[in-house]
PDB file of C-alpha atoms in Angstrom:
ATOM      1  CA  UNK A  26     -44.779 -29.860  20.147  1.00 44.00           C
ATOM      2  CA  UNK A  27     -47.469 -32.206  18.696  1.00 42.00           C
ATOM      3  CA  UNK A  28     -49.448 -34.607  20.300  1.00 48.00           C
ATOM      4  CA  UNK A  29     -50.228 -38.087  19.375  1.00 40.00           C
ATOM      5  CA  UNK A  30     -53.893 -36.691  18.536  1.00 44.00           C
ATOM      6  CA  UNK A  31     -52.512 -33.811  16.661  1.00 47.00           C
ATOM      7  CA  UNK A  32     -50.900 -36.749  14.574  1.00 41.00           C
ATOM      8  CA  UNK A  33     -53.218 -38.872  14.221  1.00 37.00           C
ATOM      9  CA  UNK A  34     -55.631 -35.525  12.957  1.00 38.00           C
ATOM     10  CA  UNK A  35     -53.264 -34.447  10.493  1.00 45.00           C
ATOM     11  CA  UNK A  36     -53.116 -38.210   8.963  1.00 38.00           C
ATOM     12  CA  UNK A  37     -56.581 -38.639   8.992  1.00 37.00           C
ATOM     13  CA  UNK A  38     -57.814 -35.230   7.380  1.00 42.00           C
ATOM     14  CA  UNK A  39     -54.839 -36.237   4.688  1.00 42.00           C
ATOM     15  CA  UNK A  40     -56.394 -39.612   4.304  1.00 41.00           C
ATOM     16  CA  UNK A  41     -60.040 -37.859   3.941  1.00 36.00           C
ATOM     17  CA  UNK A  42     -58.053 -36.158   1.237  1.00 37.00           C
ATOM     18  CA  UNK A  43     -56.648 -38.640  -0.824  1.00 41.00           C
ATOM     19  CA  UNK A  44     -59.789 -40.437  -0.822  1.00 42.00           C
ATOM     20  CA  UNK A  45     -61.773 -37.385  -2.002  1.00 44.00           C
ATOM     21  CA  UNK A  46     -59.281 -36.992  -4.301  1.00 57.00           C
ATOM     22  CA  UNK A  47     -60.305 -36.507  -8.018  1.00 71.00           C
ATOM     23  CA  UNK A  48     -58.598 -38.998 -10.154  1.00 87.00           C
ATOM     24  CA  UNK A  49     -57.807 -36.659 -13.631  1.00 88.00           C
ATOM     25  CA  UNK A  50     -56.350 -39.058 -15.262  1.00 90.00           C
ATOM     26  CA  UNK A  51     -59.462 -41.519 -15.251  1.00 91.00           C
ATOM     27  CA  UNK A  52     -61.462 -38.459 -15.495  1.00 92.00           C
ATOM     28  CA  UNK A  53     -59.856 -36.912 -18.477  1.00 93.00           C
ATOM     29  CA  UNK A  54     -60.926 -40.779 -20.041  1.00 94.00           C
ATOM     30  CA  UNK A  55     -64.274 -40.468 -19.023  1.00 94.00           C
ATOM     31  CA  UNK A  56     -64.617 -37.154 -20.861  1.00 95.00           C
ATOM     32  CA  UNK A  57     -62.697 -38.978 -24.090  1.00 96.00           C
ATOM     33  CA  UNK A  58     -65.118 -41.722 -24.087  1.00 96.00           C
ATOM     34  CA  UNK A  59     -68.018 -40.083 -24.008  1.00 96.00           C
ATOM     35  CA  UNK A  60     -67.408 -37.521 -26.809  1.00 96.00           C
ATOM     36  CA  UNK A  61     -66.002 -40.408 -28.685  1.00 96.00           C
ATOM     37  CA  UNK A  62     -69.660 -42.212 -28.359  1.00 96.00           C
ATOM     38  CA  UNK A  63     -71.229 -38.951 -29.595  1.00 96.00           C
ATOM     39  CA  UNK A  64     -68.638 -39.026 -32.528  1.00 96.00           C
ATOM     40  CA  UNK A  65     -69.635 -42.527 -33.527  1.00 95.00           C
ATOM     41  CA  UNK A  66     -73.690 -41.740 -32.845  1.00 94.00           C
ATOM     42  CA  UNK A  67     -73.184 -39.074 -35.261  1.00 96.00           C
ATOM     43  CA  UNK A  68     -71.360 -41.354 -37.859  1.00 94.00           C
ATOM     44  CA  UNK A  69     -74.342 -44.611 -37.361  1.00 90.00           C
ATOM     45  CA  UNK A  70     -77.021 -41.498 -37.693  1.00 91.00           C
ATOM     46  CA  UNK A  71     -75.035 -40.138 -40.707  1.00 92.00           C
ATOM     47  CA  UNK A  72     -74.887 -43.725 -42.579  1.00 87.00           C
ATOM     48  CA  UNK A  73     -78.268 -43.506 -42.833  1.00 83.00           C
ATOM     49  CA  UNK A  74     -79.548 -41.249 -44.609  1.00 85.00           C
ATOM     50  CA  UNK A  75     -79.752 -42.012 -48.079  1.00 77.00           C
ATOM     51  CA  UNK A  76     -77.446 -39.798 -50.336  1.00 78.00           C
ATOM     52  CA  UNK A  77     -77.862 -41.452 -53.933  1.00 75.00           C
ATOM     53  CA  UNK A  78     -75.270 -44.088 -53.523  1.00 77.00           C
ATOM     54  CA  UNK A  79     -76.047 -47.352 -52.671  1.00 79.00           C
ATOM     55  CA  UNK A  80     -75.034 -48.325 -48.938  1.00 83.00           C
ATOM     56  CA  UNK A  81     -75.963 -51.255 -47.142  1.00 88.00           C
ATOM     57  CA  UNK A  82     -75.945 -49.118 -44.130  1.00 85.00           C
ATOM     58  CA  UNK A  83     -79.246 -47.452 -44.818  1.00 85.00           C
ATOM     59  CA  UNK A  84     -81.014 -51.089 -44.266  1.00 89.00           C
ATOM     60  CA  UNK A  85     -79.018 -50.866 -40.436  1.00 86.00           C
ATOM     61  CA  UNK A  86     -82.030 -50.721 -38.795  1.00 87.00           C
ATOM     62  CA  UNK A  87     -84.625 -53.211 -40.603  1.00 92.00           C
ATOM     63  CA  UNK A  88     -85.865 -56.037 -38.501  1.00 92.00           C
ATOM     64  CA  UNK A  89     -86.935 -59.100 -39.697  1.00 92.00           C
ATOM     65  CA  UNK A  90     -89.514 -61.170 -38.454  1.00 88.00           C
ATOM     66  CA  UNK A  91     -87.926 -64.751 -38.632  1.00 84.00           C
ATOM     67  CA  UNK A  92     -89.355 -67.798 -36.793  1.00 82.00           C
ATOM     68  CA  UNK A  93     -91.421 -65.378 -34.450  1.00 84.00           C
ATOM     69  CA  UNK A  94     -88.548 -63.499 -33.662  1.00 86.00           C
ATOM     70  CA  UNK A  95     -87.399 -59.878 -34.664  1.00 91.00           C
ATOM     71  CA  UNK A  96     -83.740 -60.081 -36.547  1.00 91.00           C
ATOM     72  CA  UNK A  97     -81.548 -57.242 -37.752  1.00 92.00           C
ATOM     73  CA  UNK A  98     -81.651 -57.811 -41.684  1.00 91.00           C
ATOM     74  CA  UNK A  99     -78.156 -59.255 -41.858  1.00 89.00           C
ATOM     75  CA  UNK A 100     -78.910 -61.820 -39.869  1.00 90.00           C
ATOM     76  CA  UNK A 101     -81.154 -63.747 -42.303  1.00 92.00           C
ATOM     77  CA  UNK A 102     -79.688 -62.505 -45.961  1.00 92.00           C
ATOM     78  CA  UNK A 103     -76.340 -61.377 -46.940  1.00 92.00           C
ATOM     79  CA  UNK A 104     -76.847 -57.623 -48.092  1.00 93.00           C
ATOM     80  CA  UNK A 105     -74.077 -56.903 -50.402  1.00 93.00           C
ATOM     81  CA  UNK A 106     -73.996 -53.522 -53.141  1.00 91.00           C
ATOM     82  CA  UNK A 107     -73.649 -54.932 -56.824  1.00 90.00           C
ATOM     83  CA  UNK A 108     -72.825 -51.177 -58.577  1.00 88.00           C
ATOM     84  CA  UNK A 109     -73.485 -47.631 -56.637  1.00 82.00           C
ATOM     85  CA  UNK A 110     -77.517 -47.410 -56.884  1.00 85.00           C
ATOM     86  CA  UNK A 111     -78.081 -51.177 -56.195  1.00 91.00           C
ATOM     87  CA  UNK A 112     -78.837 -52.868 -52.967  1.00 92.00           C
ATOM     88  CA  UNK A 113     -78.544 -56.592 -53.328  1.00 94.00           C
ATOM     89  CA  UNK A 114     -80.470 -58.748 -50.415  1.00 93.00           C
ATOM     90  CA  UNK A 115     -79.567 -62.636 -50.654  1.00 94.00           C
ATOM     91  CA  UNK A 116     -81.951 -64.640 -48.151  1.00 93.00           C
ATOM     92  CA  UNK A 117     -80.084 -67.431 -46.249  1.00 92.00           C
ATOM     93  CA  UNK A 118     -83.803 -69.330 -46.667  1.00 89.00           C
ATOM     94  CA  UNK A 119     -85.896 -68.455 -49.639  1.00 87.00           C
ATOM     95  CA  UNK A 120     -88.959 -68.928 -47.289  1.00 87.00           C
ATOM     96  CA  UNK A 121     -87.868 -65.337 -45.541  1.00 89.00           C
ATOM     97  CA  UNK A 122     -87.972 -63.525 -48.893  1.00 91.00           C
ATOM     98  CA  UNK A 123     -91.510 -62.228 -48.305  1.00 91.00           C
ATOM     99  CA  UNK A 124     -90.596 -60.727 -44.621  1.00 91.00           C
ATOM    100  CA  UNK A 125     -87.773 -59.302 -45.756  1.00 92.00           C
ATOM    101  CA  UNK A 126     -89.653 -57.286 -48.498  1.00 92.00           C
ATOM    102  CA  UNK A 127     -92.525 -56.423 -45.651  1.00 91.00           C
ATOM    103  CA  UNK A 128     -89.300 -55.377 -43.382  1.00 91.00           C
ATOM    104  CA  UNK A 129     -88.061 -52.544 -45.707  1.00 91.00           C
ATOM    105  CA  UNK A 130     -91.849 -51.791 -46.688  1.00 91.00           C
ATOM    106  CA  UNK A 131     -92.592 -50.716 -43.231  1.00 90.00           C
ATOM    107  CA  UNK A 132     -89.143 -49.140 -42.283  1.00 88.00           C
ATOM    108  CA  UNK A 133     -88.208 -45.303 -42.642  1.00 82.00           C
ATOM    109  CA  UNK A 134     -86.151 -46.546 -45.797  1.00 83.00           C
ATOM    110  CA  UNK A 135     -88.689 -45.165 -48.438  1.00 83.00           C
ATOM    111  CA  UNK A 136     -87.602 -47.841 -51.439  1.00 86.00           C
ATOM    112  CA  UNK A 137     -89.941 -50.764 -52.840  1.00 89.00           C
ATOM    113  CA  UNK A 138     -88.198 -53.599 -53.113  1.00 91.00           C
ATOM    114  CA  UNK A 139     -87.788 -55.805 -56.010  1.00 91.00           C
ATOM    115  CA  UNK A 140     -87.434 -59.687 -56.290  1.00 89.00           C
ATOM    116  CA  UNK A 141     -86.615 -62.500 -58.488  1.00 90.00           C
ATOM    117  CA  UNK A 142     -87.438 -65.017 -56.283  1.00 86.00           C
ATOM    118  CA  UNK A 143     -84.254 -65.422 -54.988  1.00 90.00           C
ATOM    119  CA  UNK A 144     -82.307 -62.106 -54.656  1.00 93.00           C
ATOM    120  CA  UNK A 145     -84.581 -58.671 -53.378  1.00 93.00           C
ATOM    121  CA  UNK A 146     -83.051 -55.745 -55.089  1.00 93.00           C
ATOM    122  CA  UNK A 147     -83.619 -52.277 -54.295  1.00 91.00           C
ATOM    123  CA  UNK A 148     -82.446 -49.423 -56.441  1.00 90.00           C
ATOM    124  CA  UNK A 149     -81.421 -46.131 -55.195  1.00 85.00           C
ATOM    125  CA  UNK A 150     -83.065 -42.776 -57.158  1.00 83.00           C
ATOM    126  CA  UNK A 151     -80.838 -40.309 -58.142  1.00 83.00           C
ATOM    127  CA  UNK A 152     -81.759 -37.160 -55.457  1.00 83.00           C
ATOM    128  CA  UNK A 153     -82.712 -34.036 -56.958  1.00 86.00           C
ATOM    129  CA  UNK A 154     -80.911 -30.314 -56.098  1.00 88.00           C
ATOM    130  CA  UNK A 155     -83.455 -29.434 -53.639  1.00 89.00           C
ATOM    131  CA  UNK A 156     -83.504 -33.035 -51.866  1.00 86.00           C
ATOM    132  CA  UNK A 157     -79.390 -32.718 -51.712  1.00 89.00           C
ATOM    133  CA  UNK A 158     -79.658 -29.269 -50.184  1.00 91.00           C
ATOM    134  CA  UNK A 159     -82.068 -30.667 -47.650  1.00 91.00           C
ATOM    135  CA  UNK A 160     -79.854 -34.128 -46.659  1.00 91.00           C
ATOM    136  CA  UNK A 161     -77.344 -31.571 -45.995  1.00 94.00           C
ATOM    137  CA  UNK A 162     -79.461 -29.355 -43.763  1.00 95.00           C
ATOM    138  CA  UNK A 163     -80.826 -32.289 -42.025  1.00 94.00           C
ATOM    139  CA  UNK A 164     -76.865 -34.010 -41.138  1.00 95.00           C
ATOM    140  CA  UNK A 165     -75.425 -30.486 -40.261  1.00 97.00           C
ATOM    141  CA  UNK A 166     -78.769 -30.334 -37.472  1.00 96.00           C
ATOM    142  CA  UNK A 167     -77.407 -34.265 -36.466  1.00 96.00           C
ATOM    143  CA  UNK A 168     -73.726 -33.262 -36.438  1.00 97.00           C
ATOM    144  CA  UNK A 169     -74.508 -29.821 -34.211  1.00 97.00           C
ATOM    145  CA  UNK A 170     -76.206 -32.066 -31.355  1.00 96.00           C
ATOM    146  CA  UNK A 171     -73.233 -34.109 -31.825  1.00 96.00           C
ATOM    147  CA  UNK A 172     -71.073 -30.956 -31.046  1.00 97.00           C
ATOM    148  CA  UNK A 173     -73.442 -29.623 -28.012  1.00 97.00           C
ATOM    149  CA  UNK A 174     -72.774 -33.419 -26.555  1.00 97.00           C
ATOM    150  CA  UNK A 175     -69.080 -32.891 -26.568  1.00 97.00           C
ATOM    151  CA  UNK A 176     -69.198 -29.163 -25.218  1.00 97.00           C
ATOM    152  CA  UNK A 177     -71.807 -30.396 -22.572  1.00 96.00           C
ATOM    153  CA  UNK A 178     -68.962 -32.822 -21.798  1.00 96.00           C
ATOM    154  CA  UNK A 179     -66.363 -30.552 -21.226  1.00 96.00           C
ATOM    155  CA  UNK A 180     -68.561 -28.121 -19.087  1.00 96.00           C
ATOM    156  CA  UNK A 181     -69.250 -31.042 -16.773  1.00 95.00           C
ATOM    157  CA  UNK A 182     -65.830 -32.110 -16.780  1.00 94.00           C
ATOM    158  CA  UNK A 183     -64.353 -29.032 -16.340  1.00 93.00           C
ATOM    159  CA  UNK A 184     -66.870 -27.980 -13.231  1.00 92.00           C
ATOM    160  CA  UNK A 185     -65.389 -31.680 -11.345  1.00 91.00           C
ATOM    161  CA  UNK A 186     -61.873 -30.293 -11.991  1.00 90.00           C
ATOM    162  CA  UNK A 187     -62.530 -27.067 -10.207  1.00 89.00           C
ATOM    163  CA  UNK A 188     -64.219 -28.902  -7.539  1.00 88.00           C
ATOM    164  CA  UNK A 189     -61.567 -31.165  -6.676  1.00 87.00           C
ATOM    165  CA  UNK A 190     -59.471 -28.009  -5.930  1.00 84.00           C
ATOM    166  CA  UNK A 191     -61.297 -27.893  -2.604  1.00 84.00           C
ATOM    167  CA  UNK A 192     -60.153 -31.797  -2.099  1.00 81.00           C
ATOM    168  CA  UNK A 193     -56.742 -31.523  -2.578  1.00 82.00           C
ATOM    169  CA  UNK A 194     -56.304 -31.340  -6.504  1.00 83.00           C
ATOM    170  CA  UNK A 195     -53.398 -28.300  -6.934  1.00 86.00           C
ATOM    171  CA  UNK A 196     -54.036 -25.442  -9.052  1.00 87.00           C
ATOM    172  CA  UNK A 197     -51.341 -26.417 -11.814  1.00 88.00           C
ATOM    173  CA  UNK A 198     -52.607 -29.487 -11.887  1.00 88.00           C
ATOM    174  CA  UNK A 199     -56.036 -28.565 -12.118  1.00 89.00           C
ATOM    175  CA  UNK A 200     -55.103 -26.258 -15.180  1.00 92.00           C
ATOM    176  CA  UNK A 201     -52.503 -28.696 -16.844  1.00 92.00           C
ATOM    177  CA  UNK A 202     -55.916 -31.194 -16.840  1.00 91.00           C
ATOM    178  CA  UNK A 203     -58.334 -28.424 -18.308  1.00 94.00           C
ATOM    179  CA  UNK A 204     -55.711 -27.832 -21.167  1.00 95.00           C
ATOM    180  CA  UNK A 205     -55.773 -31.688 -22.025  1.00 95.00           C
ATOM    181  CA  UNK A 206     -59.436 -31.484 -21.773  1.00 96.00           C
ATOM    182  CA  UNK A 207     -59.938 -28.665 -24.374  1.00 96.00           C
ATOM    183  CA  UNK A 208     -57.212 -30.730 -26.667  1.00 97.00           C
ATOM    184  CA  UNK A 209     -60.002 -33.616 -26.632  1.00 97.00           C
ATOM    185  CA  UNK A 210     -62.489 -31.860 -27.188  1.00 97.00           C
ATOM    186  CA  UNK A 211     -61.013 -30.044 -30.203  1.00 97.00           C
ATOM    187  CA  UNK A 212     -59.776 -33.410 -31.576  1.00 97.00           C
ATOM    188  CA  UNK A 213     -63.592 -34.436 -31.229  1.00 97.00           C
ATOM    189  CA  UNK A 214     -64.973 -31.124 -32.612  1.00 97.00           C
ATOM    190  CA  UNK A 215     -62.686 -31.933 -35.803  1.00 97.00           C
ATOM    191  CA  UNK A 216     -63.732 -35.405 -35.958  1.00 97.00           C
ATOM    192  CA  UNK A 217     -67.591 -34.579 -36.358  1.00 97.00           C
ATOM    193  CA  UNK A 218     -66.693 -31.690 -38.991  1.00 97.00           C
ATOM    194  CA  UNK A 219     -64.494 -34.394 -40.823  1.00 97.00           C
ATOM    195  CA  UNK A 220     -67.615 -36.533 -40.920  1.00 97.00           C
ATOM    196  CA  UNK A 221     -69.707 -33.814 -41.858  1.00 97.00           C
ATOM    197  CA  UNK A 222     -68.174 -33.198 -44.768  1.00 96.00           C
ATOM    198  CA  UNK A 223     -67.404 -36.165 -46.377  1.00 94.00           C
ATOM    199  CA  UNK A 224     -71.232 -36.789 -45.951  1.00 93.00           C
ATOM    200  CA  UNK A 225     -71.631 -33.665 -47.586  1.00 93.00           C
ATOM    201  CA  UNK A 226     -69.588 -34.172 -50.310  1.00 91.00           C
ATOM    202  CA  UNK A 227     -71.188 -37.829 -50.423  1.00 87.00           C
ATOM    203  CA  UNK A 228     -74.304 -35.801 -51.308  1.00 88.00           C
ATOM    204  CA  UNK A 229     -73.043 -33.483 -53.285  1.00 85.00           C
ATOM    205  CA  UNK A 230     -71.499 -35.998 -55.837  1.00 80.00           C
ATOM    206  CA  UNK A 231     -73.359 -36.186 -58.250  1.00 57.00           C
TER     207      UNK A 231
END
């Protein structure tokens, strides 16, 4: 027969349990959100490089120097793209013209700008073969760290499940959360090729 201390044991080694309890469902959301900021790292990183079409999103990380302070670009000019190898840069004050040209001068951009006194322009070269073949050597590196962030994910996630076995977390249910694990990681792994390649054929268009 049990004792009250017996009892009160047994509800208190269950209680350690449920506390130490892994919760999979906000787990398996922790694992979606990270590979889901990889994904869109890998699609900012992407949007930058310059592939022979005109995209405002190459100018993403110019600062401005307005009133003493550092700006992103769009928050002095409107940056809008006229026809595919012009950028168009519209100050909101004419007076910011000239740090908006020194701006792009000293970013990673790699185009002089041109102005009419009102609107900078910047035109976008055609790339050659060989500078293609290298843009696409150069996202397929990006997009593989991308991939090693997601599997890196899912190694750590899936070492917590098999730990919480040892807290209470049942075998089947331990599995059944692996399985959805590997189903968001493949939807992730998908997600970066998809980006890959339309980046690739981005620079491959001629």
């Amino acid at each position: 027969m049990l004792q009250m201390s017996d009892l009160i044991f047994n509800f208190a080694e269950k209680n350690l349990i449920s506390r130490n309890m892994i919760d999979v469902k906000a787990t398996l959301k922790e694992s979606e959100e990270r590979m889901e900021m990889a994904a869109l790292f890998l699609e900012d990183s992407l949007n930058r490089i310059r592939a022979g079409r005109a995209n405002v999103a190459i100018l993403s990380g110019v600062r401005v120097n307005s009133y003493g302070q550092m700006v992103p670009l769009n928050q002095v000019a409107s940056v809008t793209c006229p026809d595919a190898r012009t950028i168009a840069i519209k100050p909101w004050d004419r007076k910011v013209i000239r740090d908006i040209e020194k701006a792009i001068m000293d970013s990673d951009v790699g185009i002089t700008p041109e102005n009419n006194g009102e609107v900078i322009r910047l035109g976008i070269p055609q790339p050659t073969e060989e500078r293609r073949r290298d843009l696409t050597k150069q996202c397929a590196k990006i997009a593989e760290k991308a991939k090693v962030e997601v599997r890196n994910v899912r190694g750590e996630i899936k070492d917590k499940l098999k730990k919480a076995i040892k807290d209470g977390l049942s075998e089947d249910n331990e599995k059944d959360a692996e399985l959805d694990l590997q189903k968001i990681h493949d939807k992730y792994i998908k997600k970066i090729d998809e980006l890959l390649a339309a980046k690739n054929k981005e620079i491959m268009t001629v």
